[in-house]
PDB file of C-alpha atoms in Angstrom:
ATOM      1  CA  UNK S   1      97.653  87.144 112.285  1.00 52.00           C
ATOM      2  CA  UNK S   2     101.056  87.711 110.784  1.00 87.00           C
ATOM      3  CA  UNK S   3     103.588  89.533 112.974  1.00 88.00           C
ATOM      4  CA  UNK S   4     104.132  92.438 110.519  1.00 90.00           C
ATOM      5  CA  UNK S   5     100.361  93.044 110.325  1.00 91.00           C
ATOM      6  CA  UNK S   6     100.049  92.900 114.123  1.00 89.00           C
ATOM      7  CA  UNK S   7     102.859  95.467 114.470  1.00 93.00           C
ATOM      8  CA  UNK S   8     101.201  97.813 112.007  1.00 94.00           C
ATOM      9  CA  UNK S   9      97.808  97.358 113.703  1.00 91.00           C
ATOM     10  CA  UNK S  10      99.377  98.263 117.065  1.00 92.00           C
ATOM     11  CA  UNK S  11     100.967 101.392 115.648  1.00 93.00           C
ATOM     12  CA  UNK S  12      97.737 102.415 113.898  1.00 92.00           C
ATOM     13  CA  UNK S  13      95.477 101.821 116.899  1.00 90.00           C
ATOM     14  CA  UNK S  14      93.897 104.883 118.460  1.00 87.00           C
ATOM     15  CA  UNK S  15      94.843 105.640 122.048  1.00 82.00           C
ATOM     16  CA  UNK S  16      91.804 103.827 123.429  1.00 81.00           C
ATOM     17  CA  UNK S  17      92.597 100.597 121.575  1.00 87.00           C
ATOM     18  CA  UNK S  18      96.409 100.634 121.900  1.00 85.00           C
ATOM     19  CA  UNK S  19      96.570  98.344 124.951  1.00 84.00           C
ATOM     20  CA  UNK S  20      94.372  95.737 123.289  1.00 84.00           C
ATOM     21  CA  UNK S  21      96.395  95.959 120.062  1.00 84.00           C
ATOM     22  CA  UNK S  22      99.615  95.535 122.048  1.00 85.00           C
ATOM     23  CA  UNK S  23      98.245  92.473 123.859  1.00 81.00           C
ATOM     24  CA  UNK S  24      97.243  91.013 120.443  1.00 79.00           C
ATOM     25  CA  UNK S  25     100.712  91.753 119.104  1.00 82.00           C
ATOM     26  CA  UNK S  26     102.416  89.976 122.024  1.00 78.00           C
ATOM     27  CA  UNK S  27      99.995  87.056 121.788  1.00 75.00           C
ATOM     28  CA  UNK S  28     100.549  86.700 118.004  1.00 58.00           C
ATOM     29  CA  UNK S  29     104.321  86.944 118.411  1.00 54.00           C
ATOM     30  CA  UNK S  30     104.337  84.366 121.203  1.00 47.00           C
ATOM     31  CA  UNK S  31     102.015  82.015 119.309  1.00 52.00           C
ATOM     32  CA  UNK S  32     104.187  81.766 116.200  1.00 50.00           C
ATOM     33  CA  UNK S  33     106.011  78.527 115.418  1.00 46.00           C
ATOM     34  CA  UNK S  34     109.213  80.296 114.335  1.00 48.00           C
ATOM     35  CA  UNK S  35     111.178  81.435 117.403  1.00 44.00           C
ATOM     36  CA  UNK S  36     112.964  84.109 115.347  1.00 50.00           C
ATOM     37  CA  UNK S  37     109.609  85.765 114.654  1.00 52.00           C
ATOM     38  CA  UNK S  38     108.641  86.262 118.312  1.00 57.00           C
ATOM     39  CA  UNK S  39     108.776  89.417 120.389  1.00 63.00           C
ATOM     40  CA  UNK S  40     110.720  88.767 123.589  1.00 56.00           C
ATOM     41  CA  UNK S  41     108.491  90.274 126.289  1.00 56.00           C
ATOM     42  CA  UNK S  42     111.384  90.148 128.757  1.00 53.00           C
ATOM     43  CA  UNK S  43     113.185  93.024 126.990  1.00 51.00           C
ATOM     44  CA  UNK S  44     110.198  95.351 126.804  1.00 53.00           C
ATOM     45  CA  UNK S  45     110.452  98.579 128.830  1.00 52.00           C
ATOM     46  CA  UNK S  46     108.539  98.186 132.096  1.00 47.00           C
ATOM     47  CA  UNK S  47     108.027 101.836 133.034  1.00 46.00           C
ATOM     48  CA  UNK S  48     107.169 105.077 131.305  1.00 48.00           C
ATOM     49  CA  UNK S  49     110.666 106.427 132.001  1.00 46.00           C
ATOM     50  CA  UNK S  50     112.232 103.327 130.458  1.00 49.00           C
ATOM     51  CA  UNK S  51     110.186 103.967 127.310  1.00 49.00           C
ATOM     52  CA  UNK S  52     111.163 107.665 127.101  1.00 54.00           C
ATOM     53  CA  UNK S  53     112.771 108.586 123.764  1.00 51.00           C
ATOM     54  CA  UNK S  54     116.549 108.402 123.680  1.00 57.00           C
ATOM     55  CA  UNK S  55     118.566 111.677 123.585  1.00 53.00           C
ATOM     56  CA  UNK S  56     118.764 111.727 119.768  1.00 52.00           C
ATOM     57  CA  UNK S  57     114.948 112.029 119.776  1.00 60.00           C
ATOM     58  CA  UNK S  58     114.256 113.810 123.057  1.00 51.00           C
ATOM     59  CA  UNK S  59     116.406 116.804 122.008  1.00 55.00           C
ATOM     60  CA  UNK S  60     114.261 117.365 118.903  1.00 54.00           C
ATOM     61  CA  UNK S  61     112.097 120.420 119.513  1.00 58.00           C
ATOM     62  CA  UNK S  62     110.121 119.827 116.322  1.00 76.00           C
ATOM     63  CA  UNK S  63     108.305 116.798 117.760  1.00 82.00           C
ATOM     64  CA  UNK S  64     104.592 117.002 118.408  1.00 85.00           C
ATOM     65  CA  UNK S  65     102.868 115.224 121.282  1.00 87.00           C
ATOM     66  CA  UNK S  66     101.576 112.693 118.732  1.00 88.00           C
ATOM     67  CA  UNK S  67     105.163 112.162 117.503  1.00 89.00           C
ATOM     68  CA  UNK S  68     106.252 111.399 121.056  1.00 89.00           C
ATOM     69  CA  UNK S  69     103.368 108.974 121.695  1.00 90.00           C
ATOM     70  CA  UNK S  70     104.070 107.080 118.467  1.00 93.00           C
ATOM     71  CA  UNK S  71     107.799 107.034 119.097  1.00 93.00           C
ATOM     72  CA  UNK S  72     107.086 105.547 122.495  1.00 92.00           C
ATOM     73  CA  UNK S  73     105.118 102.756 120.819  1.00 93.00           C
ATOM     74  CA  UNK S  74     107.886 102.017 118.309  1.00 94.00           C
ATOM     75  CA  UNK S  75     110.422 101.975 121.179  1.00 92.00           C
ATOM     76  CA  UNK S  76     108.420  99.152 122.725  1.00 91.00           C
ATOM     77  CA  UNK S  77     109.365  97.244 119.566  1.00 93.00           C
ATOM     78  CA  UNK S  78     113.103  98.105 119.645  1.00 93.00           C
ATOM     79  CA  UNK S  79     114.057  94.431 119.883  1.00 89.00           C
ATOM     80  CA  UNK S  80     111.309  93.011 117.678  1.00 92.00           C
ATOM     81  CA  UNK S  81     112.544  90.566 115.018  1.00 93.00           C
ATOM     82  CA  UNK S  82     111.477  93.029 112.293  1.00 95.00           C
ATOM     83  CA  UNK S  83     112.686  96.559 111.588  1.00 97.00           C
ATOM     84  CA  UNK S  84     110.138  99.272 112.390  1.00 97.00           C
ATOM     85  CA  UNK S  85     110.281 102.923 111.367  1.00 98.00           C
ATOM     86  CA  UNK S  86     108.009 105.846 112.066  1.00 97.00           C
ATOM     87  CA  UNK S  87     107.999 108.681 109.584  1.00 95.00           C
ATOM     88  CA  UNK S  88     106.495 112.145 109.762  1.00 89.00           C
ATOM     89  CA  UNK S  89     104.027 113.695 107.379  1.00 76.00           C
ATOM     90  CA  UNK S  90     104.492 113.667 103.602  1.00 68.00           C
ATOM     91  CA  UNK S  91     104.249 117.423 103.381  1.00 72.00           C
ATOM     92  CA  UNK S  92     107.601 117.567 105.164  1.00 81.00           C
ATOM     93  CA  UNK S  93     109.212 114.941 102.858  1.00 86.00           C
ATOM     94  CA  UNK S  94     108.214 112.122 105.228  1.00 89.00           C
ATOM     95  CA  UNK S  95     111.218 112.351 107.577  1.00 94.00           C
ATOM     96  CA  UNK S  96     112.135 109.415 109.793  1.00 95.00           C
ATOM     97  CA  UNK S  97     111.065 110.236 113.359  1.00 94.00           C
ATOM     98  CA  UNK S  98     112.292 106.998 114.887  1.00 95.00           C
ATOM     99  CA  UNK S  99     113.729 103.635 113.770  1.00 97.00           C
ATOM    100  CA  UNK S 100     113.946 100.674 116.117  1.00 96.00           C
ATOM    101  CA  UNK S 101     117.208  98.942 116.989  1.00 95.00           C
ATOM    102  CA  UNK S 102     116.476  96.062 114.620  1.00 95.00           C
ATOM    103  CA  UNK S 103     116.146  98.459 111.674  1.00 97.00           C
ATOM    104  CA  UNK S 104     119.329 100.303 112.684  1.00 97.00           C
ATOM    105  CA  UNK S 105     121.176  96.991 112.910  1.00 97.00           C
ATOM    106  CA  UNK S 106     119.844  95.916 109.523  1.00 97.00           C
ATOM    107  CA  UNK S 107     120.907  99.107 107.775  1.00 98.00           C
ATOM    108  CA  UNK S 108     124.037 100.107 109.731  1.00 98.00           C
ATOM    109  CA  UNK S 109     122.740 103.627 110.339  1.00 98.00           C
ATOM    110  CA  UNK S 110     122.537 105.199 113.780  1.00 96.00           C
ATOM    111  CA  UNK S 111     119.374 106.895 114.966  1.00 95.00           C
ATOM    112  CA  UNK S 112     121.082 110.280 114.695  1.00 93.00           C
ATOM    113  CA  UNK S 113     121.939 109.593 111.044  1.00 96.00           C
ATOM    114  CA  UNK S 114     118.391 108.458 110.238  1.00 96.00           C
ATOM    115  CA  UNK S 115     116.338 111.005 112.147  1.00 93.00           C
ATOM    116  CA  UNK S 116     114.989 113.779 109.932  1.00 92.00           C
ATOM    117  CA  UNK S 117     115.949 111.999 106.683  1.00 95.00           C
ATOM    118  CA  UNK S 118     113.647 110.463 104.138  1.00 94.00           C
ATOM    119  CA  UNK S 119     113.799 106.614 103.929  1.00 95.00           C
ATOM    120  CA  UNK S 120     114.885 106.873 100.310  1.00 94.00           C
ATOM    121  CA  UNK S 121     118.410 107.310 101.720  1.00 96.00           C
ATOM    122  CA  UNK S 122     118.394 103.488 101.542  1.00 97.00           C
ATOM    123  CA  UNK S 123     118.048 103.599  97.758  1.00 95.00           C
ATOM    124  CA  UNK S 124     121.094 103.003  95.611  1.00 93.00           C
ATOM    125  CA  UNK S 125     122.315 101.575  92.299  1.00 92.00           C
ATOM    126  CA  UNK S 126     120.409  98.291  92.654  1.00 92.00           C
ATOM    127  CA  UNK S 127     117.109  99.843  93.746  1.00 93.00           C
ATOM    128  CA  UNK S 128     114.545  99.010  91.073  1.00 91.00           C
ATOM    129  CA  UNK S 129     112.380 101.783  89.661  1.00 93.00           C
ATOM    130  CA  UNK S 130     109.183  99.713  89.884  1.00 95.00           C
ATOM    131  CA  UNK S 131     109.441  99.042  93.663  1.00 93.00           C
ATOM    132  CA  UNK S 132     110.374 102.667  94.355  1.00 92.00           C
ATOM    133  CA  UNK S 133     107.442 103.805  92.194  1.00 94.00           C
ATOM    134  CA  UNK S 134     105.071 101.520  94.168  1.00 95.00           C
ATOM    135  CA  UNK S 135     106.228 103.129  97.437  1.00 93.00           C
ATOM    136  CA  UNK S 136     105.848 106.666  95.999  1.00 91.00           C
ATOM    137  CA  UNK S 137     102.341 105.868  94.726  1.00 94.00           C
ATOM    138  CA  UNK S 138     101.246 104.487  98.107  1.00 93.00           C
ATOM    139  CA  UNK S 139     102.425 107.692  99.788  1.00 90.00           C
ATOM    140  CA  UNK S 140     100.730 109.870  97.135  1.00 90.00           C
ATOM    141  CA  UNK S 141      97.363 108.090  97.502  1.00 93.00           C
ATOM    142  CA  UNK S 142      97.699 107.624 101.279  1.00 92.00           C
ATOM    143  CA  UNK S 143      97.419 103.832 100.973  1.00 94.00           C
ATOM    144  CA  UNK S 144      99.186 100.813 102.457  1.00 96.00           C
ATOM    145  CA  UNK S 145     101.616  98.732 100.398  1.00 97.00           C
ATOM    146  CA  UNK S 146     104.038  95.820 100.715  1.00 97.00           C
ATOM    147  CA  UNK S 147     106.916  95.617  98.280  1.00 96.00           C
ATOM    148  CA  UNK S 148     110.272  93.951  97.949  1.00 96.00           C
ATOM    149  CA  UNK S 149     112.875  96.554  97.146  1.00 96.00           C
ATOM    150  CA  UNK S 150     116.640  96.464  96.818  1.00 96.00           C
ATOM    151  CA  UNK S 151     117.956  98.826  99.496  1.00 96.00           C
ATOM    152  CA  UNK S 152     121.502  99.623 100.483  1.00 97.00           C
ATOM    153  CA  UNK S 153     123.086  99.575 103.903  1.00 97.00           C
ATOM    154  CA  UNK S 154     125.196 102.460 105.177  1.00 97.00           C
ATOM    155  CA  UNK S 155     128.309 100.734 103.791  1.00 97.00           C
ATOM    156  CA  UNK S 156     126.671 100.414 100.340  1.00 96.00           C
ATOM    157  CA  UNK S 157     125.918  96.690 100.573  1.00 96.00           C
ATOM    158  CA  UNK S 158     122.622  95.915  98.797  1.00 96.00           C
ATOM    159  CA  UNK S 159     119.961  93.786 100.458  1.00 96.00           C
ATOM    160  CA  UNK S 160     116.477  92.767  99.436  1.00 96.00           C
ATOM    161  CA  UNK S 161     114.072  94.439 101.829  1.00 97.00           C
ATOM    162  CA  UNK S 162     110.410  93.449 102.255  1.00 97.00           C
ATOM    163  CA  UNK S 163     108.749  96.719 103.263  1.00 97.00           C
ATOM    164  CA  UNK S 164     105.168  97.059 104.500  1.00 97.00           C
ATOM    165  CA  UNK S 165     104.108 100.702 104.621  1.00 96.00           C
ATOM    166  CA  UNK S 166     100.919 101.937 106.330  1.00 97.00           C
ATOM    167  CA  UNK S 167      99.482 105.419 106.837  1.00 96.00           C
ATOM    168  CA  UNK S 168      98.597 106.385 110.421  1.00 95.00           C
ATOM    169  CA  UNK S 169      95.590 108.669 110.775  1.00 91.00           C
ATOM    170  CA  UNK S 170      95.218 111.135 113.624  1.00 88.00           C
ATOM    171  CA  UNK S 171      92.088 111.641 115.706  1.00 84.00           C
ATOM    172  CA  UNK S 172      90.454 113.623 112.900  1.00 88.00           C
ATOM    173  CA  UNK S 173      91.211 110.988 110.250  1.00 88.00           C
ATOM    174  CA  UNK S 174      93.997 112.994 108.572  1.00 89.00           C
ATOM    175  CA  UNK S 175      97.140 111.002 107.856  1.00 91.00           C
ATOM    176  CA  UNK S 176      99.769 112.284 110.293  1.00 91.00           C
ATOM    177  CA  UNK S 177     102.504 109.623 110.056  1.00 94.00           C
ATOM    178  CA  UNK S 178     103.650 106.552 108.249  1.00 96.00           C
ATOM    179  CA  UNK S 179     104.747 103.290 109.832  1.00 97.00           C
ATOM    180  CA  UNK S 180     106.876 100.731 108.064  1.00 97.00           C
ATOM    181  CA  UNK S 181     107.970  97.210 108.899  1.00 97.00           C
ATOM    182  CA  UNK S 182     111.037  95.888 107.154  1.00 97.00           C
ATOM    183  CA  UNK S 183     112.966  92.636 106.954  1.00 96.00           C
ATOM    184  CA  UNK S 184     115.827  91.412 104.812  1.00 95.00           C
ATOM    185  CA  UNK S 185     114.731  88.519 102.614  1.00 94.00           C
ATOM    186  CA  UNK S 186     116.847  85.970 100.812  1.00 85.00           C
ATOM    187  CA  UNK S 187     117.979  86.871  97.328  1.00 71.00           C
ATOM    188  CA  UNK S 188     115.946  85.142  94.649  1.00 62.00           C
ATOM    189  CA  UNK S 189     117.822  82.540  92.623  1.00 55.00           C
TER     190      UNK S 189
END
């Protein structure tokens, strides 16, 4: 299984299946031929307190218990070779709840700058209307999508971003969050 799909499966797993999905994720990441695509299990938090949300998240009083559980899962992936973001519900303009360190490094934004903002803050002059429309459509129909979109770093530098977006249902089947996996890809010739 591809690493991005394994990450999304882990984030979408219900509480009962999360441990199995995480073991699958680690196994898939370790089995890959490309060393840059592996998850280094030596940097994973070992205790619950080590996985507690950082102050920029912990201070947020608008977080639900589900937010906190999902943030804890994304924090396990802080040093994954792909950017990972967790966004809140669409009815609140899909705010970023947490972005892993890899995503923050890719974009140049701090967690405090990202938290509570819609991911479209990455859009800029080179963002194509078709890719942005594909993302909007996926959110409006509650469906998964993978697109390549020109995004912009905090300093305005454009980069081609392969984004896989997936809705995360709650216990009752209602979509509560969105997970995204991102990676910069080489510019086409």
